[in-house]
Amino acid sequence: MKVFLVAGARPNFMKIAPIWEEMKRYPDEIEPLIIHTGQHYDDVMSKVFFEDLSLPEPDIYLGVGSGSHAVQTAKIMIEFEKVLLEEQPDLIMVVGDVNSTLACSLVASKLLVPVAHVEAGLRSFDRTMPEEINRLVTDSLSNYLFTTCEDANENLNREGIPDEKIFFVGNTMVDTLLRFRDKYDSTSILSQMKVKKEGYALLTLHRPSNVDDERNFTSILDALEEIQARIKIIFPAHPRTRKQIKNLELEEKFADMQNLILVEPLGYLDFMSLLANSKFVLTDSGGIQEETTVLGIPCLTLRENTERPITVKEGTNVIVGVDKEKIVEESRNILNGNSKTGKTPKFWDGKAAQRIVKILRRKL
Ligand code: UD1
């Protein structure tokens, strides 16, 4: 059985890594090939993750690069179709909710190649978010829907997807988080950044709704200005965010915040080390809401909603939106010792990839 493992953007790599490794345990049955679309291409957004996660070079690299949603999705489709026709895999696996996920599942479905979607069924119910469109379309096309939590199963059922296609297996990103724990515990990034355990907050920010919208970006910055007066903030900035800081002429505002340390995007191990040792995290990412929950680190999500409600219900996540007062108030709560505690959701136990591969071996 030849399986394409599709990845394209930074949050995909840690989700395919444990699946690739698990599949490699059955060389007589499964041949996994890593297809990298090239949606993310900078070394700091891509190559470093392959190195950190001990993944081999991709078997096939499509090299599509950046573009508008339509351009990027179309380019991936054109290149992926050629490869699919030539290689004739028995199954393609896509992960998450990025444009590569959508583009490849669309192409495979039309060529009648079965699609497995890992992290299926997450819904923010906010269709202004491009990822929500990607999730809806990918799930409606998929033959195997692997979910990270039971509320995702309910979402899929509500959309008419039958139980036979849905498998609650847990979270492959957590497989990676647990497997690499020793490695990121021993990086030197804290001393490089001149910080101590719990002596800083970690910030990530890259959603178009936050950084492309001047009002929202400014509101968040106003909050950060107050927070950094009390605790150092480390901010590895996404390329999109860097660009927007320049476009919106916010450089000076950043320069004035002496306790906010703007750095380049970090690799997996350095980033996880900073996350695991932080006092708290401010983020608009999806995956980081889950990683903080597993590590018991308080997380303030700078969005109005989440497709990962389990991190709020069971974990350490608090949705704060982009209102300055709310962000400052929740940060103050944490700094005053009143942070939210939580538990690790069911099946976020390091065995999700094993469950996925077991199901596929039985079914195929
Ligand atoms: C994508 C995903 C988003 C995910 C994020 C993680 C979609 C719709 N969005 O958003 O869900 O949370 O990845 O990072 O798929 N750029 C570079 N170098 C790179 C990649 C991007 O400079 O290696 C710059 C380019 O200017 C590009 C911009 O970042 O136009 C945005 O990249 P893109 O892949 O379109 O979306 P992300 O914002 O990264």
Tab-separated table of C-alpha atoms and ligand atoms in Angstrom:
chain	number	residue	atom	x	y	z
A	1	MET	CA	0.000	0.000	0.000
A	2	LYS	CA	1.534	3.270	-1.149
A	3	VAL	CA	0.467	6.187	1.062
A	4	PHE	CA	1.104	9.861	0.393
A	5	LEU	CA	1.615	11.859	3.595
A	6	VAL	CA	0.902	15.435	2.575
A	7	ALA	CA	2.404	18.394	4.442
A	8	GLY	CA	2.839	21.968	3.365
A	9	ALA	CA	2.880	24.431	6.214
A	10	ARG	CA	4.658	24.660	9.545
A	11	PRO	CA	1.872	23.188	11.728
A	12	ASN	CA	1.667	20.102	9.490
A	13	PHE	CA	5.127	18.713	10.069
A	14	MET	CA	4.719	17.677	13.710
A	15	LYS	CA	1.408	16.002	12.816
A	16	ILE	CA	2.785	13.763	10.046
A	17	ALA	CA	6.052	12.863	11.827
A	18	PRO	CA	4.654	10.172	14.157
A	19	ILE	CA	2.445	8.710	11.406
A	20	TRP	CA	5.405	8.382	9.061
A	21	GLU	CA	7.400	6.705	11.784
A	22	GLU	CA	4.627	4.297	12.696
A	23	MET	CA	4.069	3.360	9.048
A	24	LYS	CA	7.772	2.662	8.660
A	25	ARG	CA	7.360	-0.164	11.176
A	26	TYR	CA	5.442	-2.160	8.558
A	27	PRO	CA	7.698	-2.090	5.479
A	28	ASP	CA	6.068	-5.192	3.971
A	29	GLU	CA	2.648	-3.567	4.075
A	30	ILE	CA	2.977	0.211	3.812
A	31	GLU	CA	5.199	2.524	1.812
A	32	PRO	CA	4.748	6.064	3.150
A	33	LEU	CA	5.956	8.901	0.916
A	34	ILE	CA	6.237	12.450	2.239
A	35	ILE	CA	4.856	15.048	-0.176
A	36	HIS	CA	5.798	18.628	0.730
A	37	THR	CA	3.768	21.171	-1.229
A	38	GLY	CA	6.174	24.025	-0.480
A	39	GLN	CA	3.417	26.262	0.927
A	40	HIS	CA	6.000	27.163	3.564
A	41	TYR	CA	9.503	27.303	2.153
A	42	ASP	CA	11.760	29.435	4.373
A	43	ASP	CA	14.264	27.271	6.264
A	44	VAL	CA	12.896	28.562	9.574
A	45	MET	CA	9.339	27.654	8.565
A	46	SER	CA	10.105	24.251	7.086
A	47	LYS	CA	13.614	22.729	6.910
A	48	VAL	CA	14.372	23.172	10.612
A	49	PHE	CA	11.269	21.110	11.456
A	50	PHE	CA	12.431	18.190	9.333
A	51	GLU	CA	15.771	18.306	11.152
A	52	ASP	CA	14.284	18.744	14.631
A	53	LEU	CA	11.738	15.959	14.101
A	54	SER	CA	14.254	13.558	12.497
A	55	LEU	CA	12.129	13.382	9.366
A	56	PRO	CA	13.846	12.489	6.088
A	57	GLU	CA	13.854	14.959	3.198
A	58	PRO	CA	10.452	14.943	1.461
A	59	ASP	CA	10.146	12.285	-1.234
A	60	ILE	CA	8.416	14.800	-3.482
A	61	TYR	CA	8.608	18.592	-3.235
A	62	LEU	CA	6.053	20.628	-5.190
A	63	GLY	CA	7.643	24.022	-4.519
A	64	VAL	CA	4.474	26.098	-4.902
A	65	GLY	CA	5.330	28.981	-2.540
A	66	SER	CA	3.103	31.890	-1.508
A	67	GLY	CA	0.175	33.552	-3.247
A	68	SER	CA	-3.440	34.564	-2.730
A	69	HIS	CA	-5.703	31.759	-1.528
A	70	ALA	CA	-6.887	31.007	-5.055
A	71	VAL	CA	-3.417	31.164	-6.591
A	72	GLN	CA	-1.787	29.055	-3.885
A	73	THR	CA	-4.576	26.450	-3.831
A	74	ALA	CA	-4.650	26.231	-7.626
A	75	LYS	CA	-0.878	25.876	-7.917
A	76	ILE	CA	-0.858	23.056	-5.385
A	77	MET	CA	-3.695	21.323	-7.256
A	78	ILE	CA	-1.914	21.520	-10.613
A	79	GLU	CA	1.363	20.149	-9.270
A	80	PHE	CA	-0.234	17.551	-7.022
A	81	GLU	CA	-2.361	16.155	-9.853
A	82	LYS	CA	0.729	15.404	-11.947
A	83	VAL	CA	2.369	13.537	-9.089
A	84	LEU	CA	-0.772	11.625	-8.220
A	85	LEU	CA	-1.226	10.438	-11.807
A	86	GLU	CA	2.365	9.342	-12.011
A	87	GLU	CA	2.705	7.666	-8.615
A	88	GLN	CA	-0.813	6.196	-8.276
A	89	PRO	CA	-0.900	5.956	-4.457
A	90	ASP	CA	-3.520	3.816	-2.719
A	91	LEU	CA	-4.333	6.530	-0.186
A	92	ILE	CA	-3.468	10.137	0.545
A	93	MET	CA	-3.348	11.452	4.109
A	94	VAL	CA	-3.790	15.145	4.787
A	95	VAL	CA	-3.523	16.855	8.173
A	96	GLY	CA	-4.899	20.020	9.730
A	97	ASP	CA	-6.634	22.815	7.871
A	98	VAL	CA	-4.173	24.700	5.674
A	99	ASN	CA	-4.533	25.399	1.956
A	100	SER	CA	-2.376	22.340	1.140
A	101	THR	CA	-4.868	20.145	3.043
A	102	LEU	CA	-7.778	21.411	0.969
A	103	ALA	CA	-5.991	21.433	-2.406
A	104	CYS	CA	-4.672	17.878	-2.182
A	105	SER	CA	-7.892	16.335	-0.906
A	106	LEU	CA	-9.787	17.968	-3.768
A	107	VAL	CA	-7.407	16.597	-6.408
A	108	ALA	CA	-7.324	13.095	-4.915
A	109	SER	CA	-11.113	12.865	-4.625
A	110	LYS	CA	-11.581	13.674	-8.301
A	111	LEU	CA	-9.042	11.029	-9.269
A	112	LEU	CA	-10.866	8.565	-7.009
A	113	VAL	CA	-7.899	8.148	-4.669
A	114	PRO	CA	-9.166	7.663	-1.083
A	115	VAL	CA	-8.462	10.526	1.325
A	116	ALA	CA	-7.740	10.254	5.053
A	117	HIS	CA	-7.997	13.468	7.073
A	118	VAL	CA	-6.140	13.680	10.364
A	119	GLU	CA	-7.612	16.255	12.777
A	120	ALA	CA	-11.050	16.061	11.161
A	121	GLY	CA	-14.224	17.603	12.556
A	122	LEU	CA	-12.833	20.707	14.273
A	123	ARG	CA	-15.172	23.659	13.785
A	124	SER	CA	-14.959	27.307	14.846
A	125	PHE	CA	-18.332	27.960	13.132
A	126	ASP	CA	-16.709	31.111	11.778
A	127	ARG	CA	-16.577	31.068	8.007
A	128	THR	CA	-14.603	34.302	7.827
A	129	MET	CA	-11.664	32.147	8.843
A	130	PRO	CA	-10.033	30.544	5.765
A	131	GLU	CA	-9.169	27.430	7.758
A	132	GLU	CA	-12.874	26.799	8.509
A	133	ILE	CA	-13.589	26.568	4.775
A	134	ASN	CA	-10.624	24.218	4.367
A	135	ARG	CA	-11.895	22.025	7.219
A	136	LEU	CA	-15.460	21.837	5.897
A	137	VAL	CA	-14.480	20.937	2.347
A	138	THR	CA	-11.756	18.476	3.313
A	139	ASP	CA	-14.043	16.625	5.725
A	140	SER	CA	-16.857	16.409	3.214
A	141	LEU	CA	-14.472	14.764	0.716
A	142	SER	CA	-12.628	12.413	3.068
A	143	ASN	CA	-13.116	8.656	3.297
A	144	TYR	CA	-11.389	8.259	6.664
A	145	LEU	CA	-11.870	10.982	9.262
A	146	PHE	CA	-9.510	10.737	12.227
A	147	THR	CA	-10.558	12.981	15.112
A	148	THR	CA	-8.704	14.371	18.131
A	149	CYS	CA	-11.720	14.725	20.425
A	150	GLU	CA	-15.292	13.541	20.759
A	151	ASP	CA	-16.864	16.923	20.003
A	152	ALA	CA	-15.330	16.659	16.521
A	153	ASN	CA	-17.237	13.379	16.016
A	154	GLU	CA	-20.435	15.203	16.936
A	155	ASN	CA	-19.710	18.012	14.465
A	156	LEU	CA	-19.181	15.474	11.684
A	157	ASN	CA	-22.341	13.554	12.552
A	158	ARG	CA	-24.292	16.803	12.451
A	159	GLU	CA	-23.010	17.368	8.919
A	160	GLY	CA	-24.310	13.968	7.873
A	161	ILE	CA	-21.032	12.062	7.847
A	162	PRO	CA	-21.719	8.460	8.880
A	163	ASP	CA	-20.079	6.874	11.937
A	164	GLU	CA	-18.356	4.234	9.779
A	165	LYS	CA	-16.037	6.890	8.382
A	166	ILE	CA	-15.164	8.549	11.700
A	167	PHE	CA	-12.430	7.339	14.056
A	168	PHE	CA	-11.635	9.025	17.364
A	169	VAL	CA	-7.917	8.363	17.678
A	170	GLY	CA	-6.426	11.264	19.649
A	171	ASN	CA	-3.882	13.865	18.701
A	172	THR	CA	-0.775	13.127	16.615
A	173	MET	CA	0.714	16.522	17.489
A	174	VAL	CA	0.681	15.390	21.097
A	175	ASP	CA	2.470	12.175	20.052
A	176	THR	CA	5.296	14.409	18.846
A	177	LEU	CA	5.183	16.659	21.896
A	178	LEU	CA	5.582	13.692	24.250
A	179	ARG	CA	8.153	11.890	22.148
A	180	PHE	CA	10.471	14.921	21.912
A	181	ARG	CA	10.086	16.099	25.473
A	182	ASP	CA	13.592	15.083	26.587
A	183	LYS	CA	15.094	16.774	23.563
A	184	TYR	CA	13.414	20.130	24.075
A	185	ASP	CA	13.997	20.000	27.794
A	186	SER	CA	17.705	20.138	27.051
A	187	THR	CA	18.018	22.978	24.507
A	188	SER	CA	19.937	26.123	25.427
A	189	ILE	CA	17.318	28.563	24.176
A	190	LEU	CA	16.416	29.894	27.645
A	191	SER	CA	19.974	30.929	28.344
A	192	GLN	CA	20.346	32.284	24.797
A	193	MET	CA	17.295	34.464	25.430
A	194	LYS	CA	18.591	35.295	28.909
A	195	VAL	CA	15.404	34.147	30.629
A	196	LYS	CA	14.588	31.780	33.482
A	197	LYS	CA	11.740	29.309	33.930
A	198	GLU	CA	8.435	31.202	34.347
A	199	GLY	CA	10.275	34.511	34.027
A	200	TYR	CA	8.634	35.432	30.725
A	201	ALA	CA	5.514	35.102	28.598
A	202	LEU	CA	5.588	33.671	25.076
A	203	LEU	CA	3.657	35.334	22.247
A	204	THR	CA	2.703	34.192	18.744
A	205	LEU	CA	0.567	36.195	16.358
A	206	HIS	CA	-0.068	35.591	12.671
A	207	ARG	CA	-3.804	35.320	11.890
A	208	PRO	CA	-4.822	37.659	9.055
A	209	SER	CA	-7.734	38.864	11.204
A	210	ASN	CA	-5.223	40.062	13.814
A	211	VAL	CA	-2.213	41.280	11.876
A	212	ASP	CA	-3.753	42.423	8.583
A	213	ASP	CA	-6.451	44.416	10.408
A	214	GLU	CA	-4.844	47.567	11.760
A	215	ARG	CA	-7.414	48.126	14.507
A	216	ASN	CA	-7.084	44.648	15.923
A	217	PHE	CA	-3.297	44.649	15.670
A	218	THR	CA	-3.089	48.000	17.467
A	219	SER	CA	-5.475	46.890	20.181
A	220	ILE	CA	-3.344	43.810	20.856
A	221	LEU	CA	-0.193	45.940	20.892
A	222	ASP	CA	-1.738	48.310	23.419
A	223	ALA	CA	-2.361	45.329	25.686
A	224	LEU	CA	1.172	44.036	25.177
A	225	GLU	CA	2.561	47.406	26.125
A	226	GLU	CA	0.996	47.080	29.591
A	227	ILE	CA	1.847	43.422	30.041
A	228	GLN	CA	5.544	43.860	29.164
A	229	ALA	CA	5.787	46.427	31.949
A	230	ARG	CA	5.307	43.478	34.323
A	231	ILE	CA	6.881	40.524	32.542
A	232	LYS	CA	9.264	40.002	29.641
A	233	ILE	CA	7.511	38.845	26.472
A	234	ILE	CA	9.295	36.730	23.844
A	235	PHE	CA	7.768	37.043	20.408
A	236	PRO	CA	8.986	34.822	17.544
A	237	ALA	CA	7.281	36.626	14.668
A	238	HIS	CA	5.819	34.864	11.622
A	239	PRO	CA	6.938	36.276	8.215
A	240	ARG	CA	3.413	37.606	7.581
A	241	THR	CA	3.521	39.507	10.875
A	242	ARG	CA	6.974	40.939	10.147
A	243	LYS	CA	5.681	42.211	6.847
A	244	GLN	CA	2.641	43.787	8.490
A	245	ILE	CA	4.719	45.513	11.170
A	246	LYS	CA	6.497	47.245	8.309
A	247	ASN	CA	3.392	47.903	6.187
A	248	LEU	CA	1.460	49.407	9.104
A	249	GLU	CA	4.532	51.352	10.257
A	250	LEU	CA	4.517	49.796	13.704
A	251	GLU	CA	8.293	49.457	14.055
A	252	GLU	CA	8.577	52.364	16.435
A	253	LYS	CA	5.844	51.058	18.689
A	254	PHE	CA	7.719	47.779	18.940
A	255	ALA	CA	11.037	49.512	19.552
A	256	ASP	CA	9.483	51.420	22.458
A	257	MET	CA	8.519	48.189	24.216
A	258	GLN	CA	11.867	47.298	25.672
A	259	ASN	CA	10.641	44.211	27.464
A	260	LEU	CA	9.087	42.701	24.348
A	261	ILE	CA	11.731	40.709	22.525
A	262	LEU	CA	11.006	40.267	18.838
A	263	VAL	CA	12.875	37.270	17.371
A	264	GLU	CA	12.892	35.201	14.173
A	265	PRO	CA	10.564	32.173	13.937
A	266	LEU	CA	12.016	29.279	15.940
A	267	GLY	CA	12.429	25.594	15.211
A	268	TYR	CA	10.293	22.979	16.927
A	269	LEU	CA	12.615	22.128	19.811
A	270	ASP	CA	13.532	25.706	20.718
A	271	PHE	CA	9.931	26.823	20.505
A	272	MET	CA	8.632	23.955	22.624
A	273	SER	CA	11.344	24.582	25.183
A	274	LEU	CA	10.254	28.207	25.491
A	275	LEU	CA	6.610	27.185	25.641
A	276	ALA	CA	7.109	24.516	28.305
A	277	ASN	CA	9.019	26.891	30.582
A	278	SER	CA	6.936	30.031	30.126
A	279	LYS	CA	4.738	31.665	32.748
A	280	PHE	CA	1.954	31.836	30.196
A	281	VAL	CA	1.322	31.996	26.460
A	282	LEU	CA	-0.516	34.577	24.351
A	283	THR	CA	-1.415	33.212	20.920
A	284	ASP	CA	-3.759	33.187	17.957
A	285	SER	CA	-2.498	29.790	16.766
A	286	GLY	CA	-4.641	26.653	16.797
A	287	GLY	CA	-2.098	24.015	17.737
A	288	ILE	CA	-0.548	26.036	20.553
A	289	GLN	CA	-3.880	26.003	22.392
A	290	GLU	CA	-3.493	22.219	22.510
A	291	GLU	CA	0.219	22.142	23.355
A	292	THR	CA	-0.281	24.475	26.337
A	293	THR	CA	-3.155	22.318	27.581
A	294	VAL	CA	-1.005	19.181	27.547
A	295	LEU	CA	1.891	20.939	29.296
A	296	GLY	CA	-0.381	22.680	31.824
A	297	ILE	CA	0.740	26.164	30.757
A	298	PRO	CA	-1.927	28.906	30.950
A	299	CYS	CA	-2.930	30.042	27.452
A	300	LEU	CA	-4.710	33.243	26.437
A	301	THR	CA	-6.127	32.919	22.942
A	302	LEU	CA	-6.247	36.196	21.039
A	303	ARG	CA	-9.282	35.266	18.960
A	304	GLU	CA	-13.042	35.534	19.311
A	305	ASN	CA	-13.608	31.779	18.989
A	306	THR	CA	-11.824	28.466	18.793
A	307	GLU	CA	-12.228	25.284	16.774
A	308	ARG	CA	-10.660	23.523	19.761
A	309	PRO	CA	-13.228	24.069	22.540
A	310	ILE	CA	-11.914	21.079	24.481
A	311	THR	CA	-8.854	23.169	25.417
A	312	VAL	CA	-11.205	25.628	27.116
A	313	LYS	CA	-13.532	23.033	28.617
A	314	GLU	CA	-10.843	20.690	29.912
A	315	GLY	CA	-7.554	22.490	29.458
A	316	THR	CA	-5.769	25.717	30.347
A	317	ASN	CA	-7.093	27.846	27.504
A	318	VAL	CA	-9.027	31.114	27.933
A	319	ILE	CA	-10.487	32.903	24.897
A	320	VAL	CA	-9.736	36.589	25.351
A	321	GLY	CA	-10.320	38.023	21.871
A	322	VAL	CA	-8.526	41.210	20.876
A	323	ASP	CA	-9.976	43.640	23.402
A	324	LYS	CA	-7.158	45.383	25.220
A	325	GLU	CA	-8.788	45.442	28.663
A	326	LYS	CA	-9.707	41.767	28.546
A	327	ILE	CA	-6.198	40.707	27.489
A	328	VAL	CA	-4.590	42.815	30.216
A	329	GLU	CA	-7.048	41.631	32.865
A	330	GLU	CA	-6.533	37.925	32.137
A	331	SER	CA	-2.757	38.400	32.029
A	332	ARG	CA	-2.901	40.153	35.377
A	333	ASN	CA	-4.872	37.251	36.829
A	334	ILE	CA	-2.119	34.860	35.822
A	335	LEU	CA	0.650	37.112	37.100
A	336	ASN	CA	-1.214	37.402	40.410
A	337	GLY	CA	-1.238	33.624	40.748
A	338	ASN	CA	-4.793	32.925	39.572
A	339	SER	CA	-4.240	30.915	36.436
A	340	LYS	CA	-6.537	28.305	34.986
A	341	THR	CA	-5.598	24.692	35.547
A	342	GLY	CA	-6.796	21.776	33.484
A	343	LYS	CA	-6.403	18.156	32.525
A	344	THR	CA	-5.192	16.374	29.425
A	345	PRO	CA	-8.024	15.325	27.096
A	346	LYS	CA	-8.749	11.667	26.396
A	347	PHE	CA	-6.351	9.914	23.972
A	348	TRP	CA	-3.843	12.780	23.953
A	349	ASP	CA	-1.463	10.143	25.181
A	350	GLY	CA	1.226	9.670	22.547
A	351	LYS	CA	-0.525	6.775	20.795
A	352	ALA	CA	-2.675	8.484	18.174
A	353	ALA	CA	-0.440	7.511	15.240
A	354	GLN	CA	-0.474	3.892	16.405
A	355	ARG	CA	-4.289	3.938	16.421
A	356	ILE	CA	-4.432	5.493	12.948
A	357	VAL	CA	-2.067	2.991	11.382
A	358	LYS	CA	-3.791	0.081	13.088
A	359	ILE	CA	-7.132	1.157	11.598
A	360	LEU	CA	-5.662	1.652	8.125
A	361	ARG	CA	-3.961	-1.758	8.158
A	362	ARG	CA	-7.259	-3.383	9.072
A	363	LYS	CA	-9.330	-1.446	6.532
A	364	LEU	CA	-6.985	-1.556	3.561
B	1	UD1	C1	-0.769	29.190	7.058
B	1	UD1	C2	-2.138	28.573	7.306
B	1	UD1	C3	-2.547	28.782	8.753
B	1	UD1	C4	-1.471	28.339	9.724
B	1	UD1	C5	-0.160	29.002	9.353
B	1	UD1	C6	0.976	28.570	10.249
B	1	UD1	C7	-3.636	28.619	5.344
B	1	UD1	C8	-4.840	29.242	4.785
B	1	UD1	N1	-3.153	29.170	6.474
B	1	UD1	O1	-0.913	30.593	7.228
B	1	UD1	O2	-3.720	28.047	9.003
B	1	UD1	O3	-1.847	28.691	11.023
B	1	UD1	O4	0.156	28.666	7.998
B	1	UD1	O5	2.116	29.273	9.941
B	1	UD1	O6	-3.136	27.663	4.805
B	1	UD1	N2	5.783	33.419	4.123
B	1	UD1	C9	7.131	33.491	4.067
B	1	UD1	N3	7.852	32.325	4.144
B	1	UD1	C10	7.252	31.110	4.260
B	1	UD1	C11	5.852	31.057	4.280
B	1	UD1	C12	5.126	32.214	4.231
B	1	UD1	O7	7.707	34.569	3.965
B	1	UD1	O8	7.967	30.089	4.319
B	1	UD1	C13	5.001	34.681	4.075
B	1	UD1	C14	4.598	35.064	2.698
B	1	UD1	O9	4.643	36.429	2.592
B	1	UD1	C15	3.161	34.618	2.609
B	1	UD1	C16	2.686	34.782	4.035
B	1	UD1	O10	3.822	34.520	4.839
B	1	UD1	O11	2.412	35.323	1.693
B	1	UD1	C17	1.557	33.868	4.423
B	1	UD1	O12	1.882	32.522	4.150
B	1	UD1	P1	0.705	31.462	3.829
B	1	UD1	O13	1.249	30.121	3.648
B	1	UD1	O14	-0.151	32.001	2.717
B	1	UD1	O15	-0.199	31.520	5.111
B	1	UD1	P2	0.154	31.600	6.666
B	1	UD1	O16	-0.223	32.942	7.152
B	1	UD1	O17	1.530	31.113	6.948
